[in-house]
Every structure is written in structure tokens, then in C-alpha cells.
Amino acid sequence: MITYWQQINGNFHKTKKEDLDESKPIWVDARAITRDETNILQSEYNIEQDHILDILDPDELSRIEEGEGYILTIVRVPVYDPTAETPYFAVPVGIIIKGKVVITICWYDSEVLKDFGNNRIKGVRLNDFPSFIVQIMNRANLNFLRYLKEINRKSTSIQNEMKLEVENKEIMQILGLEKSLVYFTTSLKSNSLLLQKMKSTRLIKFDEEDIDFVEGVSIDNRQAIEMADTYSNIMFGVMDAYNSIISNNLNIVMKKLSVINLVMMAPTLVTSFYGMNVKLPFDTLPGFFPVMTVTLFCFISVFIAYFALSLDNNAIKARRLQKKMRKTKRKQNKEIKIETKKLKKQEKKLK
């Protein structure tokens, strides 16, 4: 969808194409753009096809370069989509400056551009295109920081649920948040390189006020990068811990199954012997005797299995510690008695 905006008294107003004032700066906002709309922009504003394809590429990194009669800047902005497999990700926004027209192109309906159209950002000057680009990057940094805090809160709530019971759904949610942090980190670092290049490039001219603003945006960008790295390290550590817990629980289950399998081998062996077509001991006895024998073996096996499974290593260690403590107390008591006897003997001698 292509929307045309012009600024009146500091606020953006949606304007029809035929009602545009050519003497004032124009903002052409192309969001959730279709193939027909890209053809319209390409033919009307003479934009190179390669540049449009780069803007529509979800994995395109931030950069600034010069085209035929215009300047192209690509910025990575964050997006939240609760229906997607990875709810938080980043998309490229192409900003094209051509004369008195600034064109923003994005294949997704970005919240950053929505905030500009809804006049939620103060101090935006459409007649100062370099400042407008930095304003977009500043808003993108604020959204990055807000989404990072949301990711941290969601991961904490999922971890609390995983303490009670670990399910596949929760693990998949954690993996989706991990992917989101990776996408955010890559996009933030790409924007950081773009900010560094904007300070030294001659394609866009900044005044002193804009340079100070770029420095502030760079600080926010570095802060977002550090937050994303910190949350990524924490989440990777949490996942490693849960992987260890899951493998430990699996080992405990396999240990119990192995004990049951070994114990049940005895009655299985007896029943297999009596199922053979060969002469065996006690064949001449009444039929209830083999049945009673197998039943007795089964009861003994069940008892042994229950006893083996009920053994607790911690309890065994505690009992051993108690025995050691008792032995040490006994030794101490003996030593105390011996010393008291010696003291009494010395007292008698002194008397």
C-alpha cells in the first residue's frame, strides 16, 4: 500500500496524490508493498530494479549508497508478529531521497513507520531528510529495546513453567526467542556499522545538531547490542542447564528400567525351562508345584525390584555420615574419659 504524506504545522497529514503540493517535501510511504506497486514506484521515480529487490530481501543488511539521481539507505527495524514461528524478527526498510521526495519501502507493515504516520514522534522535520533518516533509526532502537525487555519477561515466565514440568511446547518457545535474539543482534550490529559510515560519508550532509543526534542514537544502539548479547548468553546457559536436567532424568529412568529387566529375568528363565519339550526335574509332581514355583519367583523378583528401585543414594550417604559421626563421637568420648582419669590421678598425686 502506497500512502502520500505531507507535513503541516509539524504533523503528518495523509494526502491524495493529485492534491500534493510539489513545492513542499513529500513522504511516499510504501508498506506491505505488492509487485504492482513496486513497478509503479520504479517507473514513476526511476528507481533501479536491483535496489528494490535488495529492499524486499528479508536478509538484506543496512547500508548507504548512491543511485542514479537519488541516495538509498537501508535500515533494519524490529517487528513483532505473534502468529509467526519466530515472533520477533527484523526487516529492512529502504529510504530513498530524491529531490524533495523521500520514499520509504518495506515489504512488512512496520510499527516504526506507523509511529511516524500516527504523529507519535515529536520533533520530526520532513524538510531535513538526514534528520528524518536518523529519526527512523532512533525509533528503531527504542523498539529494539522494548522488544528485548519483552523477550526477557517471556523467557522468565517460560522458565518458571519449565521448573514444574518440561514440555515440547515450552522448549519450542524458548528456541523461538533464541532465534529472535540472534536476528536482533545481527540487525543491531548492521545498523551500528551504518551509523559509523553515516558520520564519514559525503552522500548525506549533517549539521552540528544532527551529528550530536547521531551520537546519541549510536549510544542507544550499543546499549541494545549489549542487552541482546546478555539475554542471549543467559538463555543459552538456561537451555544447556535444562538439557543436562533432561539427560539426567533420562538416565534415571533407564536405570530403573534396567533394574526391572534384570530382576524379571529369573521368572522368565524358569517359565522358559518349563515350556521346553524335554524332561525336567519335578515333572512327576502335581501340576500346582511348577505354578507355585513360578509365582514364588515372581513375588521374590517384585520384592527385589521394589527394594532396588527404592534405594536412594542420598539416603545411603546420609546413613554413612551418621555412622561416621557416631564413631567419631565414641572416639571423642573415650579420649575425654582417658583425659579425665589422667587429671584425677594428677590431682591425687598433688594432694
Tab-separated table of C-alpha atoms in Angstrom:
chain	number	residue	atom	x	y	z
A	1	MET	CA	0.000	0.000	0.000
A	2	ILE	CA	1.388	3.387	-1.047
A	3	THR	CA	0.486	6.406	1.085
A	4	TYR	CA	1.457	10.039	0.485
A	5	TRP	CA	2.192	12.338	3.428
A	6	GLN	CA	2.996	15.999	3.821
A	7	GLN	CA	3.858	17.862	6.993
A	8	ILE	CA	1.653	20.736	8.151
A	9	ASN	CA	2.458	22.558	11.422
A	10	GLY	CA	4.795	19.729	12.457
A	11	ASN	CA	2.233	16.948	11.923
A	12	PHE	CA	1.959	14.460	9.083
A	13	HIS	CA	-1.242	14.537	7.071
A	14	LYS	CA	-2.301	11.894	4.589
A	15	THR	CA	-2.762	13.470	1.169
A	16	LYS	CA	-4.074	12.180	-2.120
A	17	LYS	CA	-1.601	12.006	-4.936
A	18	GLU	CA	-3.397	14.571	-7.053
A	19	ASP	CA	-3.589	17.019	-4.098
A	20	LEU	CA	0.130	17.021	-3.308
A	21	ASP	CA	1.928	20.361	-3.073
A	22	GLU	CA	5.060	19.905	-5.173
A	23	SER	CA	6.745	22.892	-3.513
A	24	LYS	CA	6.787	21.125	-0.116
A	25	PRO	CA	8.623	17.966	0.904
A	26	ILE	CA	6.692	14.752	0.239
A	27	TRP	CA	6.919	11.458	2.056
A	28	VAL	CA	5.929	8.432	-0.033
A	29	ASP	CA	5.216	5.601	2.412
A	30	ALA	CA	5.130	2.147	0.760
A	31	ARG	CA	4.375	-0.584	3.323
A	32	ALA	CA	3.337	-4.206	2.732
A	33	ILE	CA	4.095	-3.417	-0.876
A	34	THR	CA	2.950	-5.582	-3.783
A	35	ARG	CA	4.629	-6.303	-7.107
A	36	ASP	CA	2.364	-3.866	-8.989
A	37	GLU	CA	3.185	-1.096	-6.519
A	38	THR	CA	6.908	-1.721	-6.890
A	39	ASN	CA	6.505	-1.368	-10.645
A	40	ILE	CA	4.693	1.937	-10.106
A	41	LEU	CA	7.479	3.296	-7.896
A	42	GLN	CA	10.145	2.032	-10.256
A	43	SER	CA	8.630	3.704	-13.289
A	44	GLU	CA	7.493	6.926	-11.588
A	45	TYR	CA	10.652	7.718	-9.609
A	46	ASN	CA	13.204	5.899	-11.801
A	47	ILE	CA	14.421	3.574	-9.061
A	48	GLU	CA	16.793	0.819	-10.097
A	49	GLN	CA	15.297	-2.654	-10.004
A	50	ASP	CA	18.287	-4.079	-8.138
A	51	HIS	CA	17.763	-1.601	-5.314
A	52	ILE	CA	14.086	-2.527	-4.987
A	53	LEU	CA	14.980	-6.211	-4.911
A	54	ASP	CA	17.557	-5.502	-2.192
A	55	ILE	CA	14.971	-3.660	-0.097
A	56	LEU	CA	12.495	-6.522	-0.434
A	57	ASP	CA	15.121	-9.089	0.598
A	58	PRO	CA	14.411	-10.076	4.257
A	59	ASP	CA	18.118	-10.763	4.899
A	60	GLU	CA	19.476	-7.517	3.420
A	61	LEU	CA	21.907	-5.697	5.728
A	62	SER	CA	21.981	-1.975	6.481
A	63	ARG	CA	23.952	0.213	4.112
A	64	ILE	CA	24.011	3.535	2.286
A	65	GLU	CA	24.859	4.052	-1.383
A	66	GLU	CA	24.192	6.338	-4.307
A	67	GLY	CA	21.863	5.535	-7.198
A	68	GLU	CA	21.048	7.345	-10.423
A	69	GLY	CA	19.769	10.670	-9.129
A	70	TYR	CA	18.952	9.509	-5.593
A	71	ILE	CA	20.505	8.241	-2.352
A	72	LEU	CA	19.492	4.860	-0.943
A	73	THR	CA	19.718	3.991	2.750
A	74	ILE	CA	18.664	0.589	4.099
A	75	VAL	CA	17.912	0.320	7.821
A	76	ARG	CA	16.954	-2.779	9.847
A	77	VAL	CA	13.877	-2.262	12.064
A	78	PRO	CA	12.257	-4.685	14.571
A	79	VAL	CA	8.897	-6.365	14.021
A	80	TYR	CA	6.605	-8.361	16.312
A	81	ASP	CA	4.266	-10.957	14.808
A	82	PRO	CA	2.622	-13.282	17.413
A	83	THR	CA	1.406	-15.679	14.714
A	84	ALA	CA	4.894	-16.329	13.301
A	85	GLU	CA	7.136	-19.207	14.361
A	86	THR	CA	9.727	-16.627	15.396
A	87	PRO	CA	7.593	-13.834	16.913
A	88	TYR	CA	10.338	-11.181	16.991
A	89	PHE	CA	12.434	-10.501	13.904
A	90	ALA	CA	13.828	-7.611	11.863
A	91	VAL	CA	13.039	-6.367	8.365
A	92	PRO	CA	14.864	-3.923	6.059
A	93	VAL	CA	13.389	-0.507	5.346
A	94	GLY	CA	14.637	1.286	2.237
A	95	ILE	CA	14.822	5.098	2.460
A	96	ILE	CA	15.288	6.830	-0.877
A	97	ILE	CA	15.983	10.575	-1.059
A	98	LYS	CA	15.291	12.130	-4.439
A	99	GLY	CA	14.924	15.904	-4.643
A	100	LYS	CA	12.089	16.962	-2.338
A	101	VAL	CA	10.720	13.441	-2.078
A	102	VAL	CA	11.642	10.812	0.471
A	103	ILE	CA	10.407	7.281	-0.237
A	104	THR	CA	10.277	4.521	2.373
A	105	ILE	CA	9.775	0.975	1.106
A	106	CYS	CA	9.171	-2.075	3.308
A	107	TRP	CA	7.650	-5.464	2.498
A	108	TYR	CA	6.114	-5.603	6.011
A	109	ASP	CA	3.768	-3.200	7.800
A	110	SER	CA	6.427	-1.927	10.202
A	111	GLU	CA	5.438	-0.386	13.539
A	112	VAL	CA	8.253	2.153	13.241
A	113	LEU	CA	6.701	3.692	10.129
A	114	LYS	CA	3.258	3.505	11.743
A	115	ASP	CA	4.505	5.691	14.586
A	116	PHE	CA	5.585	8.371	12.104
A	117	GLY	CA	2.252	8.303	10.290
A	118	ASN	CA	0.335	8.498	13.583
A	119	ASN	CA	2.418	11.510	14.736
A	120	ARG	CA	3.710	9.691	17.814
A	121	ILE	CA	7.234	11.068	17.362
A	122	LYS	CA	7.984	14.667	18.255
A	123	GLY	CA	10.484	16.913	16.570
A	124	VAL	CA	10.348	15.257	13.143
A	125	ARG	CA	11.370	17.595	10.314
A	126	LEU	CA	10.432	16.368	6.878
A	127	ASN	CA	12.321	19.233	5.241
A	128	ASP	CA	15.532	17.861	6.811
A	129	PHE	CA	15.922	14.444	5.185
A	130	PRO	CA	19.167	13.443	7.006
A	131	SER	CA	17.449	14.120	10.334
A	132	PHE	CA	14.432	12.116	9.146
A	133	ILE	CA	16.650	9.079	8.481
A	134	VAL	CA	18.261	9.334	11.912
A	135	GLN	CA	14.799	9.670	13.494
A	136	ILE	CA	13.806	6.359	11.906
A	137	MET	CA	16.940	4.709	13.266
A	138	ASN	CA	16.325	6.219	16.708
A	139	ARG	CA	12.763	4.895	16.765
A	140	ALA	CA	14.021	1.503	15.635
A	141	ASN	CA	16.476	1.447	18.580
A	142	LEU	CA	13.696	2.256	21.046
A	143	ASN	CA	11.550	-0.559	19.641
A	144	PHE	CA	14.546	-2.932	19.791
A	145	LEU	CA	14.994	-2.127	23.485
A	146	ARG	CA	11.284	-2.562	24.210
A	147	TYR	CA	11.101	-5.888	22.405
A	148	LEU	CA	14.248	-7.106	24.168
A	149	LYS	CA	12.626	-6.445	27.540
A	150	GLU	CA	9.515	-8.322	26.398
A	151	ILE	CA	11.667	-11.273	25.299
A	152	ASN	CA	13.361	-11.325	28.689
A	153	ARG	CA	10.000	-11.303	30.524
A	154	LYS	CA	8.606	-14.078	28.333
A	155	SER	CA	11.700	-16.237	28.754
A	156	THR	CA	11.492	-15.809	32.548
A	157	SER	CA	7.834	-16.897	32.619
A	158	ILE	CA	8.591	-19.912	30.395
A	159	GLN	CA	11.483	-20.898	32.665
A	160	ASN	CA	9.157	-20.773	35.682
A	161	GLU	CA	6.760	-23.109	33.885
A	162	MET	CA	9.607	-25.447	32.936
A	163	LYS	CA	10.560	-25.778	36.607
A	164	LEU	CA	7.241	-27.562	37.178
A	165	GLU	CA	7.223	-29.678	34.022
A	166	VAL	CA	9.292	-29.621	30.837
A	167	GLU	CA	7.161	-29.942	27.691
A	168	ASN	CA	7.957	-29.737	23.986
A	169	LYS	CA	5.815	-26.615	23.582
A	170	GLU	CA	7.859	-24.651	26.104
A	171	ILE	CA	11.146	-25.793	24.572
A	172	MET	CA	9.977	-24.633	21.135
A	173	GLN	CA	9.008	-21.247	22.595
A	174	ILE	CA	12.474	-20.853	24.106
A	175	LEU	CA	14.065	-21.777	20.770
A	176	GLY	CA	11.902	-19.152	19.013
A	177	LEU	CA	13.058	-16.485	21.464
A	178	GLU	CA	16.674	-17.545	20.947
A	179	LYS	CA	16.287	-17.108	17.198
A	180	SER	CA	14.725	-13.686	17.783
A	181	LEU	CA	17.724	-12.598	19.835
A	182	VAL	CA	20.083	-13.763	17.093
A	183	TYR	CA	18.124	-11.780	14.475
A	184	PHE	CA	18.098	-8.696	16.707
A	185	THR	CA	21.830	-8.898	17.401
A	186	THR	CA	22.665	-9.192	13.695
A	187	SER	CA	20.386	-6.281	12.769
A	188	LEU	CA	21.671	-4.021	15.554
A	189	LYS	CA	25.287	-4.625	14.576
A	190	SER	CA	24.408	-3.886	10.953
A	191	ASN	CA	22.754	-0.600	11.999
A	192	SER	CA	25.814	0.232	14.099
A	193	LEU	CA	28.060	-0.059	11.048
A	194	LEU	CA	25.643	2.139	9.109
A	195	LEU	CA	25.792	4.847	11.801
A	196	GLN	CA	29.580	4.808	11.689
A	197	LYS	CA	29.532	5.138	7.915
A	198	MET	CA	26.997	7.989	8.038
A	199	LYS	CA	29.411	10.053	10.140
A	200	SER	CA	32.104	9.887	7.480
A	201	THR	CA	30.106	9.697	4.233
A	202	ARG	CA	29.715	12.604	1.850
A	203	LEU	CA	26.421	11.388	0.413
A	204	ILE	CA	24.422	12.918	3.285
A	205	LYS	CA	25.370	16.223	4.891
A	206	PHE	CA	24.674	16.587	8.618
A	207	ASP	CA	24.743	19.844	10.562
A	208	GLU	CA	26.148	20.056	14.093
A	209	GLU	CA	22.778	19.320	15.709
A	210	ASP	CA	22.283	16.236	13.556
A	211	ILE	CA	25.804	14.983	14.387
A	212	ASP	CA	25.013	15.169	18.108
A	213	PHE	CA	21.775	13.319	17.436
A	214	VAL	CA	23.669	10.604	15.544
A	215	GLU	CA	25.994	10.197	18.551
A	216	GLY	CA	23.001	9.720	20.847
A	217	VAL	CA	21.478	7.157	18.500
A	218	SER	CA	24.811	5.318	18.388
A	219	ILE	CA	24.843	5.100	22.199
A	220	ASP	CA	21.321	3.648	22.246
A	221	ASN	CA	22.349	1.198	19.539
A	222	ARG	CA	25.344	-0.040	21.557
A	223	GLN	CA	23.139	-0.401	24.618
A	224	ALA	CA	20.688	-2.539	22.649
A	225	ILE	CA	23.544	-4.700	21.331
A	226	GLU	CA	24.829	-5.309	24.875
A	227	MET	CA	21.336	-6.180	26.107
A	228	ALA	CA	20.793	-8.618	23.242
A	229	ASP	CA	24.175	-10.281	23.874
A	230	THR	CA	23.454	-10.553	27.615
A	231	TYR	CA	19.996	-12.064	27.117
A	232	SER	CA	21.382	-14.474	24.508
A	233	ASN	CA	24.098	-15.716	26.864
A	234	ILE	CA	21.598	-16.144	29.701
A	235	MET	CA	19.165	-18.053	27.505
A	236	PHE	CA	21.851	-20.308	26.068
A	237	GLY	CA	23.013	-21.095	29.597
A	238	VAL	CA	19.468	-21.881	30.704
A	239	MET	CA	18.937	-24.207	27.755
A	240	ASP	CA	22.208	-26.013	28.495
A	241	ALA	CA	21.107	-26.475	32.107
A	242	TYR	CA	17.722	-27.873	31.064
A	243	ASN	CA	19.416	-30.196	28.567
A	244	SER	CA	21.542	-31.542	31.409
A	245	ILE	CA	18.452	-31.989	33.597
A	246	ILE	CA	16.585	-33.822	30.841
A	247	SER	CA	19.526	-36.148	30.154
A	248	ASN	CA	19.903	-36.818	33.885
A	249	ASN	CA	16.202	-37.686	34.205
A	250	LEU	CA	16.516	-39.972	31.199
A	251	ASN	CA	19.461	-41.750	32.806
A	252	ILE	CA	17.443	-42.297	35.986
A	253	VAL	CA	14.535	-43.766	34.013
A	254	MET	CA	16.867	-46.054	32.049
A	255	LYS	CA	18.476	-47.183	35.299
A	256	LYS	CA	15.087	-48.163	36.728
A	257	LEU	CA	14.112	-49.999	33.552
A	258	SER	CA	17.419	-51.856	33.572
A	259	VAL	CA	16.828	-52.960	37.176
A	260	ILE	CA	13.326	-54.191	36.347
A	261	ASN	CA	14.625	-56.013	33.280
A	262	LEU	CA	17.390	-57.782	35.220
A	263	VAL	CA	15.111	-58.784	38.083
A	264	MET	CA	12.406	-60.157	35.796
A	265	MET	CA	14.921	-62.388	34.008
A	266	ALA	CA	14.663	-65.022	36.792
A	267	PRO	CA	10.939	-65.866	36.428
A	268	THR	CA	11.274	-65.604	32.648
A	269	LEU	CA	14.094	-68.154	32.754
A	270	VAL	CA	12.042	-70.555	34.899
A	271	THR	CA	8.953	-70.319	32.721
A	272	SER	CA	11.032	-70.804	29.583
A	273	PHE	CA	12.519	-74.006	31.030
A	274	TYR	CA	9.108	-75.450	31.794
A	275	GLY	CA	7.942	-74.616	28.299
A	276	MET	CA	10.524	-76.924	26.698
A	277	ASN	CA	9.708	-80.425	25.411
A	278	VAL	CA	12.424	-82.102	27.477
A	279	LYS	CA	12.396	-83.892	30.795
A	280	LEU	CA	12.892	-81.559	33.732
A	281	PRO	CA	13.069	-82.051	37.488
A	282	PHE	CA	9.789	-82.208	39.396
A	283	ASP	CA	7.833	-83.297	36.272
A	284	THR	CA	6.274	-86.150	38.253
A	285	LEU	CA	4.945	-83.804	40.915
A	286	PRO	CA	1.383	-82.413	40.753
A	287	GLY	CA	0.749	-79.553	38.354
A	288	PHE	CA	0.350	-76.898	41.017
A	289	PHE	CA	4.015	-77.175	42.088
A	290	PRO	CA	5.515	-75.525	38.945
A	291	VAL	CA	2.845	-72.859	39.135
A	292	MET	CA	3.653	-72.181	42.768
A	293	THR	CA	7.374	-72.112	41.957
A	294	VAL	CA	6.936	-69.550	39.182
A	295	THR	CA	4.613	-67.494	41.363
A	296	LEU	CA	7.147	-67.521	44.194
A	297	PHE	CA	9.903	-66.398	41.828
A	298	CYS	CA	7.666	-63.580	40.580
A	299	PHE	CA	6.962	-62.363	44.125
A	300	ILE	CA	10.649	-62.522	45.014
A	301	SER	CA	11.509	-60.599	41.815
A	302	VAL	CA	8.932	-57.947	42.558
A	303	PHE	CA	10.292	-57.563	46.094
A	304	ILE	CA	13.884	-57.294	44.860
A	305	ALA	CA	12.873	-54.794	42.161
A	306	TYR	CA	10.980	-52.662	44.664
A	307	PHE	CA	13.924	-52.732	47.068
A	308	ALA	CA	16.435	-51.858	44.315
A	309	LEU	CA	14.310	-49.003	42.969
A	310	SER	CA	13.613	-47.586	46.411
A	311	LEU	CA	17.298	-47.223	47.145
A	312	ASP	CA	18.239	-43.589	47.371
A	313	ASN	CA	21.872	-42.632	47.013
A	314	ASN	CA	21.367	-39.556	49.163
A	315	ALA	CA	19.821	-41.624	51.934
A	316	ILE	CA	22.690	-44.103	51.786
A	317	LYS	CA	25.204	-41.281	52.010
A	318	ALA	CA	23.324	-39.779	54.943
A	319	ARG	CA	23.396	-43.102	56.784
A	320	ARG	CA	27.114	-43.457	56.184
A	321	LEU	CA	27.670	-39.959	57.504
A	322	GLN	CA	25.623	-40.781	60.608
A	323	LYS	CA	27.717	-43.885	61.231
A	324	LYS	CA	30.915	-41.871	60.852
A	325	MET	CA	29.594	-39.227	63.229
A	326	ARG	CA	28.746	-41.875	65.814
A	327	LYS	CA	32.219	-43.399	65.531
A	328	THR	CA	33.864	-40.028	65.929
A	329	LYS	CA	31.680	-39.261	68.963
A	330	ARG	CA	32.619	-42.556	70.537
A	331	LYS	CA	36.307	-41.853	69.969
A	332	GLN	CA	35.937	-38.379	71.422
A	333	ASN	CA	34.115	-39.754	74.476
A	334	LYS	CA	36.864	-42.335	75.040
A	335	GLU	CA	39.535	-39.670	74.734
A	336	ILE	CA	37.649	-37.440	77.185
A	337	LYS	CA	37.362	-40.299	79.705
A	338	ILE	CA	41.079	-41.066	79.412
A	339	GLU	CA	42.000	-37.426	79.937
A	340	THR	CA	39.688	-37.117	82.943
A	341	LYS	CA	41.304	-40.193	84.531
A	342	LYS	CA	44.755	-38.701	83.990
A	343	LEU	CA	43.654	-35.420	85.569
A	344	LYS	CA	42.245	-37.248	88.607
A	345	LYS	CA	45.481	-39.171	89.048
A	346	GLN	CA	47.475	-35.942	88.891
A	347	GLU	CA	45.183	-34.338	91.473
A	348	LYS	CA	45.674	-37.282	93.840
A	349	LYS	CA	49.455	-37.023	93.471
A	350	LEU	CA	49.372	-33.321	94.221
A	351	LYS	CA	47.308	-33.908	97.353
